[in-house]
XYZ file of C-alpha atoms in Angstrom:
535
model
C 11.774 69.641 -56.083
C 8.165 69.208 -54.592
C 6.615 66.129 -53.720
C 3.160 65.431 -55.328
C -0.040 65.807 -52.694
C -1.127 62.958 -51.572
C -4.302 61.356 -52.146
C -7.494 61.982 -50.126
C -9.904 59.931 -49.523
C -13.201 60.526 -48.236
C -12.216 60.098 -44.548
C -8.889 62.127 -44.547
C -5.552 61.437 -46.138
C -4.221 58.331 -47.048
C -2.068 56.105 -45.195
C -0.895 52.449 -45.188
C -3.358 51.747 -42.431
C -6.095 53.081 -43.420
C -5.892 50.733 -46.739
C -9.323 48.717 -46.661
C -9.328 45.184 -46.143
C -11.486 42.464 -47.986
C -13.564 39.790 -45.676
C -15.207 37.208 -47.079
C -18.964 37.863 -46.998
C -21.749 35.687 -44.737
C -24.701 35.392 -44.966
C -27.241 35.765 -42.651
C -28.276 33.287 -40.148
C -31.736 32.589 -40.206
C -33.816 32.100 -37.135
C -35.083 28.718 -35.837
C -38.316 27.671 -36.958
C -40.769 26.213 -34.301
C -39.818 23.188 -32.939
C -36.244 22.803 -34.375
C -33.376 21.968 -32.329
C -30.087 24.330 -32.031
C -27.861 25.155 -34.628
C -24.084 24.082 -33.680
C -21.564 25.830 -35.171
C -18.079 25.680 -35.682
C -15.518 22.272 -35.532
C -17.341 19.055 -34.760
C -16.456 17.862 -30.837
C -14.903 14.778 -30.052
C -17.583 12.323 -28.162
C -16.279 11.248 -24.580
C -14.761 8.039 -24.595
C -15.984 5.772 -22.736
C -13.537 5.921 -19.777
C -14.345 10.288 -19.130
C -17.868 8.735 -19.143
C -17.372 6.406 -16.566
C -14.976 8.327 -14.138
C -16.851 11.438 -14.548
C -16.188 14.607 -12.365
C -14.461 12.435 -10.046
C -10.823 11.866 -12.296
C -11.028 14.391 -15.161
C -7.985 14.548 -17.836
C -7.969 18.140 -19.045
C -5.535 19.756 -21.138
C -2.846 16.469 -20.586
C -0.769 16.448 -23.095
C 0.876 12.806 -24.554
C 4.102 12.011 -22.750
C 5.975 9.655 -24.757
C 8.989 9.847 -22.118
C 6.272 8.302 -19.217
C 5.155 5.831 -21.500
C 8.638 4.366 -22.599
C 10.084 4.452 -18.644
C 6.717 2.405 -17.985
C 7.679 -0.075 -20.667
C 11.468 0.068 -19.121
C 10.289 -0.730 -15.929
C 8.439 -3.874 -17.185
C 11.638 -5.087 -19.100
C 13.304 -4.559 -16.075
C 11.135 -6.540 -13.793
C 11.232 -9.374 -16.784
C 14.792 -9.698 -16.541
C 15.342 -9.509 -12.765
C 12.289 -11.139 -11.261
C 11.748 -14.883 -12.630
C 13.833 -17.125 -11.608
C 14.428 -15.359 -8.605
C 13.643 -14.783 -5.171
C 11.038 -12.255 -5.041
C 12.198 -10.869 -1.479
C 15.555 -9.902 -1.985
C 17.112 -6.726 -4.155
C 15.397 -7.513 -7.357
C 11.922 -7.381 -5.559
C 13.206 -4.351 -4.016
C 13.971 -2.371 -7.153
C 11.120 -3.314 -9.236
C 8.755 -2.158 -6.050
C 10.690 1.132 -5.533
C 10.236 1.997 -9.416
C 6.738 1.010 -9.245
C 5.301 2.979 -6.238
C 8.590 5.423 -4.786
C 9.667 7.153 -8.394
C 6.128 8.100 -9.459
C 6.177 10.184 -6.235
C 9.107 12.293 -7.639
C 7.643 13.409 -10.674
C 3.676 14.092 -8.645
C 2.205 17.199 -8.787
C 2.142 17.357 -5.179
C 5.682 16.103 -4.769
C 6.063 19.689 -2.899
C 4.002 18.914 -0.228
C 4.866 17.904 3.130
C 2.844 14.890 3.621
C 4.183 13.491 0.673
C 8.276 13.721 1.853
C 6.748 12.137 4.508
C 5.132 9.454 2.352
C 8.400 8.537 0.356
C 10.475 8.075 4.168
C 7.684 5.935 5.231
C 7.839 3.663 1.943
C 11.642 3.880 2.123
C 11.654 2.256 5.221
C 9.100 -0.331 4.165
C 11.125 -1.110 1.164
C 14.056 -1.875 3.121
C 12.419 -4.730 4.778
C 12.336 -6.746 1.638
C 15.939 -7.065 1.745
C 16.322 -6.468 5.895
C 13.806 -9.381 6.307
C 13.527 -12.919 4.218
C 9.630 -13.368 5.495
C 7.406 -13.078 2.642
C 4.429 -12.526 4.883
C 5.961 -9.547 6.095
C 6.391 -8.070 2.613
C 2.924 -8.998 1.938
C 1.710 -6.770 4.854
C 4.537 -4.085 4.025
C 2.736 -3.837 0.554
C -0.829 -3.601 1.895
C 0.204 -0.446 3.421
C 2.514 0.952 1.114
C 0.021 1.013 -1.799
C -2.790 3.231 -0.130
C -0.171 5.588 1.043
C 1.175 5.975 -2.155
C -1.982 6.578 -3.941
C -2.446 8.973 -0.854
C 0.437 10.909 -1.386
C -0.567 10.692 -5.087
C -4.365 12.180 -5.083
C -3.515 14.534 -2.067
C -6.344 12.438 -0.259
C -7.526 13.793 3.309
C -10.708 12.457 4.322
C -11.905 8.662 5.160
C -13.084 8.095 1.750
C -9.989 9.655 -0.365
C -7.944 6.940 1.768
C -9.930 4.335 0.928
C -10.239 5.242 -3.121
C -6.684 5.384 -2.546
C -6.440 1.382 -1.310
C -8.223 0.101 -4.440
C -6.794 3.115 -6.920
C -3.880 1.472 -8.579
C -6.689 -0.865 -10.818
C -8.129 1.999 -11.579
C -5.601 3.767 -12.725
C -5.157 1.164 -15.276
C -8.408 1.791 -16.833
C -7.877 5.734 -16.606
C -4.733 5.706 -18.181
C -5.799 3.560 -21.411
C -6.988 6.071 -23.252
C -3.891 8.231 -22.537
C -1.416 5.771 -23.585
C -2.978 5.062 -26.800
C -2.647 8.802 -27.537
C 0.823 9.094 -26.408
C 2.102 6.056 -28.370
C 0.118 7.729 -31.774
C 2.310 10.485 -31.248
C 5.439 8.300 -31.827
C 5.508 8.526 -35.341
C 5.410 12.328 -35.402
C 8.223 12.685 -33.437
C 11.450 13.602 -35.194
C 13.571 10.792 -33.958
C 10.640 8.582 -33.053
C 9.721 6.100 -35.859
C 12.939 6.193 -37.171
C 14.738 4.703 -33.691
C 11.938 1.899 -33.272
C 12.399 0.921 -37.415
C 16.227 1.167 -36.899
C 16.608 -0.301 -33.608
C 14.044 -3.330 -35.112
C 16.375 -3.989 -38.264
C 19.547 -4.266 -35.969
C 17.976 -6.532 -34.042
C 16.667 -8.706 -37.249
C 20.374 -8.276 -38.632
C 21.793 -9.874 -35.591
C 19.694 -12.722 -34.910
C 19.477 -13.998 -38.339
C 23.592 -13.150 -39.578
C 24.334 -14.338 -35.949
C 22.431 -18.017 -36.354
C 24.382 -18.606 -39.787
C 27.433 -18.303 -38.405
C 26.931 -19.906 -35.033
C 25.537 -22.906 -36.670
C 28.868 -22.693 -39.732
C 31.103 -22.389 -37.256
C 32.206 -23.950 -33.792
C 34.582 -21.302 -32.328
C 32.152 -19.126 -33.177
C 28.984 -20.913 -31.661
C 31.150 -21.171 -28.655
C 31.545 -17.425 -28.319
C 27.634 -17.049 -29.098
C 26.753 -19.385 -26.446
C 28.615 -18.477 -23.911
C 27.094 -14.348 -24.602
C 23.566 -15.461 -24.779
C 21.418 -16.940 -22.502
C 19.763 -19.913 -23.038
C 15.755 -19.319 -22.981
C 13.161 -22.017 -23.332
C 10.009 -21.335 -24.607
C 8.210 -21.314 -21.096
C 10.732 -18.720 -19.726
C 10.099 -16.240 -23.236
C 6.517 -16.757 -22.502
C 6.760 -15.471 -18.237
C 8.913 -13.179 -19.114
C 7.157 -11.402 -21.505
C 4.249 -12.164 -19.267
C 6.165 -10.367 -16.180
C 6.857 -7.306 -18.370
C 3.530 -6.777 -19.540
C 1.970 -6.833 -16.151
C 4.793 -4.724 -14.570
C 4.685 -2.406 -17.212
C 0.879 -1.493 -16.794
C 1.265 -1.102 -12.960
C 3.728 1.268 -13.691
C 1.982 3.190 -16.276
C -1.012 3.241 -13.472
C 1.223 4.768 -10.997
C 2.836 7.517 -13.437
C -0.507 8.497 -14.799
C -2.190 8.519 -11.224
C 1.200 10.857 -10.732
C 1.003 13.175 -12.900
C -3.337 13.411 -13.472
C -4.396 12.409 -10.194
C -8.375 12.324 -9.239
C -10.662 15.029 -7.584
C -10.733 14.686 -3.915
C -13.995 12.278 -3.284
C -17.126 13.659 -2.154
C -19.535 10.646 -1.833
C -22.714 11.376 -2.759
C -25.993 11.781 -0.185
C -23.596 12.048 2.804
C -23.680 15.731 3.857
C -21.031 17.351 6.351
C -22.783 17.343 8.932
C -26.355 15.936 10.474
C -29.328 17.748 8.377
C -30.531 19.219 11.786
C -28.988 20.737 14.954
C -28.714 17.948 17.359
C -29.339 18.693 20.967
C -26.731 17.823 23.753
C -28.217 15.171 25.103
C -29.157 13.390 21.672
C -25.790 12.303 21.669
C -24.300 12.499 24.859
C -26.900 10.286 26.526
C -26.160 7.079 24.208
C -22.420 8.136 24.313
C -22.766 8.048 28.634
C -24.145 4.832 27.927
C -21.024 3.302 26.153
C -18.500 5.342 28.477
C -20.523 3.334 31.600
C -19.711 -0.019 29.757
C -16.316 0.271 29.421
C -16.264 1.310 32.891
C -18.019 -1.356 34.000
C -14.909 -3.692 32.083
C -12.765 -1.881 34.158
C -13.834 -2.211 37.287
C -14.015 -5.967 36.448
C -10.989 -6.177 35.276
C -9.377 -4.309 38.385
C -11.521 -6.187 40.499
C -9.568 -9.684 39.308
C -6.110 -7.888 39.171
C -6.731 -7.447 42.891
C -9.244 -10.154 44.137
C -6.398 -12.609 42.474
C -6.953 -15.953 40.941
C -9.622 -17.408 43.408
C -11.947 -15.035 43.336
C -12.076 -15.344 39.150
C -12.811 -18.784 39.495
C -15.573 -18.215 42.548
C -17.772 -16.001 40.712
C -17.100 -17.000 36.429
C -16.325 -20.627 37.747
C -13.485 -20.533 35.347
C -9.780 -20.541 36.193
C -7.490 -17.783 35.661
C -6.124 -18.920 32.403
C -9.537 -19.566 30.924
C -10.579 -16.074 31.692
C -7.723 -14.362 30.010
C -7.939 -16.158 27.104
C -11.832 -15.664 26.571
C -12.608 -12.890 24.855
C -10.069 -11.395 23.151
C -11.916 -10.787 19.573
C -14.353 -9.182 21.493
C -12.143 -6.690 22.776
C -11.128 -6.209 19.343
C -13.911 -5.553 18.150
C -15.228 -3.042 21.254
C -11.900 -0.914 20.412
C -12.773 -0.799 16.889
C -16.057 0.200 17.869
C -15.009 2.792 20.258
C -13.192 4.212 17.178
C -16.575 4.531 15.019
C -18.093 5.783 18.127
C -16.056 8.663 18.723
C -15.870 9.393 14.521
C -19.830 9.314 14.439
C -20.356 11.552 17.186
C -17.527 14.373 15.678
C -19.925 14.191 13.274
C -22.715 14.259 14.603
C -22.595 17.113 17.642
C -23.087 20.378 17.177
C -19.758 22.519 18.026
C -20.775 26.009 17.881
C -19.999 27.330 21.042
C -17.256 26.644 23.926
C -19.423 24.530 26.431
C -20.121 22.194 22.957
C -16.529 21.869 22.480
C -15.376 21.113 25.929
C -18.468 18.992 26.380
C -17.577 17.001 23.041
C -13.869 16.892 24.081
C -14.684 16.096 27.875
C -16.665 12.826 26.933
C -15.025 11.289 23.833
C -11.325 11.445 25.602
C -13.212 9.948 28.475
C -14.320 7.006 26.323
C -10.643 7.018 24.442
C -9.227 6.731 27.991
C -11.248 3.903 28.881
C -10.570 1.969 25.739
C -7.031 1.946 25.997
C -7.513 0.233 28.995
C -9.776 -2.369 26.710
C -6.240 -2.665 24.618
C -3.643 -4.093 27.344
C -6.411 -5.775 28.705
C -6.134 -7.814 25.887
C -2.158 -7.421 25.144
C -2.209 -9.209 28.275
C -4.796 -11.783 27.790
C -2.593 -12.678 24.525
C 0.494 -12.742 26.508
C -0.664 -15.243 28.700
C -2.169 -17.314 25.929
C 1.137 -16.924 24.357
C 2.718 -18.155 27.578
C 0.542 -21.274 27.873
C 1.021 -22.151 24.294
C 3.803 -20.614 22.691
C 4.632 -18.085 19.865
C 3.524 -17.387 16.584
C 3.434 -15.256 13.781
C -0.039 -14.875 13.705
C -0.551 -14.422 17.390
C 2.423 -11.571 16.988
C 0.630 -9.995 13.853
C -2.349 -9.483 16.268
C -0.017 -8.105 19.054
C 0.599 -5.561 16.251
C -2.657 -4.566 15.474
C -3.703 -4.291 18.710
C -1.001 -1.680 19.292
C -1.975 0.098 16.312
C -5.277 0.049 17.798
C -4.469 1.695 20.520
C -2.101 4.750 18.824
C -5.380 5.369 17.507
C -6.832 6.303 20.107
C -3.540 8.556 21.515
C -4.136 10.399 18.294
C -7.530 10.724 18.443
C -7.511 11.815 22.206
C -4.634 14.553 20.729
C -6.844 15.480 17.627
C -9.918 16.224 19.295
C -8.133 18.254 22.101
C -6.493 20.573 19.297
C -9.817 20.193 17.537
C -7.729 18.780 14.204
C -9.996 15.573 13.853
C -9.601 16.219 10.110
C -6.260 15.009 10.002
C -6.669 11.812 11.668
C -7.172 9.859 8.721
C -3.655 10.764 7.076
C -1.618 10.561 10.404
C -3.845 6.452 10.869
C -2.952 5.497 7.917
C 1.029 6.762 8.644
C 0.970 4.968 12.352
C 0.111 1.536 10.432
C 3.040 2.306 8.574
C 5.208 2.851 11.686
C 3.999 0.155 13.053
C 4.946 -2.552 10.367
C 8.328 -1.153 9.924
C 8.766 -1.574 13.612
C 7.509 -5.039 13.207
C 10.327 -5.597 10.765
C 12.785 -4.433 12.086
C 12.120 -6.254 15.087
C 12.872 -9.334 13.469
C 9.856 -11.055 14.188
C 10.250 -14.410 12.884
C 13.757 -14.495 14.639
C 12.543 -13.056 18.089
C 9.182 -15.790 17.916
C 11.987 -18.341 17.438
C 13.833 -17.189 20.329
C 10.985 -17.117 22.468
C 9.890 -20.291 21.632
C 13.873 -21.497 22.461
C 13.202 -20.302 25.960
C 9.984 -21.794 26.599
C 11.355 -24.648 25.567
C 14.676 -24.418 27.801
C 12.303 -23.643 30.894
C 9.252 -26.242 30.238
C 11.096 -28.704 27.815
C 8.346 -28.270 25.509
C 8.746 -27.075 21.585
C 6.528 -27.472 18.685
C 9.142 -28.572 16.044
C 6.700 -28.818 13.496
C 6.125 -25.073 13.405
C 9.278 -24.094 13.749
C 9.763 -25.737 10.918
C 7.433 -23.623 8.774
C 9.522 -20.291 10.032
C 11.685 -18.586 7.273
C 15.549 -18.479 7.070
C 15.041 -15.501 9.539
C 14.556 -18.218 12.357
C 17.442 -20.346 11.445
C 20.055 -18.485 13.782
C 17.859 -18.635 17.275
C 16.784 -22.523 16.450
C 20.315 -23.518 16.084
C 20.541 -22.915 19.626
C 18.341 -26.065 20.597
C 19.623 -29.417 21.061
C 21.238 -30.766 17.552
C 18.501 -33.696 17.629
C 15.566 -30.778 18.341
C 16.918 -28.759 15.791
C 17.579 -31.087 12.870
C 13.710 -31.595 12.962
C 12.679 -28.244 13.247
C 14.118 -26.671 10.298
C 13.924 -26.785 7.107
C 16.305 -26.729 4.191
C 18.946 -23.661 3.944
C 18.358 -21.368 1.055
C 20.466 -22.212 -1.561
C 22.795 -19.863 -3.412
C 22.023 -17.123 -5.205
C 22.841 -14.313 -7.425
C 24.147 -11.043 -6.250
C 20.464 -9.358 -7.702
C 18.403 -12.128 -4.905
C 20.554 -10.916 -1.829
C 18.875 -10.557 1.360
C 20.286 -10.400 4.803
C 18.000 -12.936 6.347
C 19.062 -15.609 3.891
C 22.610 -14.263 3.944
C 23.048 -14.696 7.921
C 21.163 -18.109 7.310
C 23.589 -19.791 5.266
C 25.878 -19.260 7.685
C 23.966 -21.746 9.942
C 25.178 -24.846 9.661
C 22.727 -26.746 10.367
C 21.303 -30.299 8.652
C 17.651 -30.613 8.023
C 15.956 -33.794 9.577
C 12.389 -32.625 9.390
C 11.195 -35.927 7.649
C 12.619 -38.714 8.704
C 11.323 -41.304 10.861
C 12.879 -40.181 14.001
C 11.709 -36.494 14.185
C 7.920 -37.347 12.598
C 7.087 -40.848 13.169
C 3.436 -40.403 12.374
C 3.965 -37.364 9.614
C 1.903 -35.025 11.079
C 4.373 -32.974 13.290
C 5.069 -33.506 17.053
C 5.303 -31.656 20.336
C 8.300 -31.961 22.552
């Protein structure tokens, strides 16, 4: 048996792929007349909204897809911080929680969680975490805060430079505004999911079944009303109305921070300011008015080495001021010459050329001279506030600015170090890690307990005290003023904390309660004229 031949066709034998295939015919596309516009072809594009327009270049969102699982641990965390937070004290383990899900577990989910500087980022804001439970001082969670939130947002947006760290302090609001658009798009996508809709409509008429099946036979029964009471809380109509207040605003923080993780913004290149000057500057361009400001500072040192040895009479022959007035003049100004000693040595980085080796070592030679000289500037006034704090005691405020002056002057160890490697570029990242170092060393310090113990021995060596501010110290104090005279203590405290839940503990307030120790502060005997007195 023979097969049949099989059909030709005009281009060779047939075969399945050869079969031809039909296409829809177009016509031809005419060419533009004079004066008319382009033709756009193809699927209409969306308009920008109005956030793309107004971020720009700067915080893109490409190709990010909805996340409905970001979006519900947002509204989680704002539930969370509704039921923990009111009612409470902020500074204890509830405060603690709701900050560590706001600004720690975004950095766990970043895309730059991989990177170096941001393990480093999550010990640092570990540490400064802890305090709120370590520490009952609200001020000091305050400044623990101001640092932790630019060196999240840091972490977050990879920043390097000057101005990425300071997008990074005012970020978080902005991430708000970045992220609306997102979340809109993310909770559309609810319905489509296949267990979505049907969870939120379910989970809605359980919760309708309870509450209205649950009131009939509360109010038809008393055993039962009895159970139901003692389950539920009681809630007032003011406490429904912060709570839900609480959640809201906790909820779009943390939405902010897990956008800002997961989309962060473009490194920030501001515009106008180029990388370096527009022309090549000569040598002595900028080392003449930098000689000029290493001859001042010079000229402060000599002065001050001049009193350190001349002693106390010949400060108050030449300034005809005593010793004490001299120390405590002055000390903003100091300040303020370290800071500018800072912007000195930043603008002239910037500014000199560095080309060859004699620009380097010249550069290097002259601003670690001036760094030098300005850490002198620093304990020269460490020590004029130590005397002042001497002569009139110890304060928080007066500590706080201890603190900053010591910051001030790791600064300028790390910039002496970064221009000697000739790494200036990461000065900004490892400043804005020393301020964290250096509050978490002022917490753990203690520092409302060690100005109260300081102010204990003043008091035991001069007899003098100012009960009325140790009276506006925290429960941190509480231990070291117990050790003054009963009468001197009673009026120079303030009530104990009172009891609280295991979600408010703090060990500040815990050791506190342990003081026993009645508070007199307003009766006749401790402030006669109700202004406060000096002993």
């Amino acid at each position: 048996m023979t097969l049949p031949p099989s059909p030709a066709g005009p281009s060779g034998p047939w075969s399945p792929s050869r079969t031809p295939v039909e296409r829809p015919l177009q016509a031809p596309i005419p060419p533009l007349r004079p004066g008319e516009p382009p033709r756009l072809y193809g699927p209409p594009v969306a308009p920008p909204s109005g956030t793309d327009f107004m971020f720009g270049g700067f915080w893109p969102e490409k190709d990010l897809a909805p996340r409905p699982a970001l979006l519900a641990a947002a509204a989680v965390i704002g539930v969370v911080a509704a039921v923990i937070l009111p009612y409470h004290y902020a500074v204890s383990l509830a405060g603690l929680i709701v900050v560590a899900a706001l600004l720690l577990v975004p950095l766990g989910i970043s895309r730059h969680r991989a990177r170096p500087y941001t393990g480093l980022v999550a010990a640092l804001g570990a540490a400064l975490v802890s305090l709120m439970v370590l520490r009952a001082a609200g001020w000091l969670t305050a400044l623990a805060l101001l640092v932790l939130v630019p060196l999240v947002f840091s972490a977050l947006s990879a920043g390097r430079t000057v101005l990425d760290l300071l997008t990074a302090a005012v970020m978080w609001p902005l991430s708000l505004l970045r992220a609306a658009p997102w979340a809109r798009r993310t909770a559309g996508t609810v319905r489509s999911l296949p267990v979505g809709w049907p969870v939120v409509r379910t989970a809605a008429l359980c919760v309708a079944a309870l509450l209205v099946f649950g009131a009939l036979f509360a109010t038809g029964d008393a055993v039962f009303g009895s159970w139901v009471q003692a389950l539920m809380p009681t809630f007032d109509g003011g406490s429904v109305v912060l709570r839900v207040l609480v959640a809201a605003a906790i909820g779009a923080l943390a939405l902010g921070t897990l956008y800002t993780a997961v989309n962060p913004p473009r490194p920030v290149h501001a515009p106008g300011i180029p990388a370096g000057p527009s022309r090549t500057v000569r040598r002595f361009e900028w080392l003449a008015p930098l000689g000029v400001v290493i001859a001042m500072f010079a000229g402060f040192v000599a002065a001050q080495a001049t009193t350190m040895w001349a002693g106390h009479d010949y400060v108050q022959r030449t300034a005809g001021v005593t010793y004490a007035e001299s120390v405590h003049k002055g000390f903003g100004q100091l300040t303020v010459a370290t800071l500018l000693a800072l912007l000195t040595v930043a603008f002239v980085w910037w500014a000199a050329p560095r080309e060859s080796r004699s620009d380097l070592a010249a550069l290097a030679g002259a601003l670690g001279a001036l760094c030098a000289l300005a850490l002198v500037v620093v304990v020269s006034a460490l020590y004029r506030m130590h005397v002042y704090q001497q002569a009139y005691g110890f304060t928080t405020l007066r500590l706080v600015v201890d603190a900053f002056e010591l910051w001030m002057g790791l600064l300028l160890l790390l910039t002496m170090v970064c221009v000697a490697v000739r790494r200036v570029g990461r000065l900004p990242r490892a400043a804005l890690a020393s301020a964290a170092l250096v509050v978490i060393g002022l917490g753990w310090m203690d520092p409302e307990a060690w100005i109260a113990e300081h102010n204990v021995q003043r008091y035991e060596d001069t007899g003098k005290v100012d009960t009325a501010y140790l009276a506006t110290l925290g429960p941190d104090a509480r231990a070291a003023i117990a050790r003054l005279p009963i009468d001197v203590a009673q009026c120079s405290v303030q009530k104990g904390p009172r009891n609280g839940s295991w979600i408010e503990w703090n060990l500040g307030r815990d050791r506190a309660r342990d003081v026993h120790l009645d508070s007199r502060l307003y009766h006749p005997e401790c402030n006669p004229n109700r202004e406060g007195q000096v002993r």
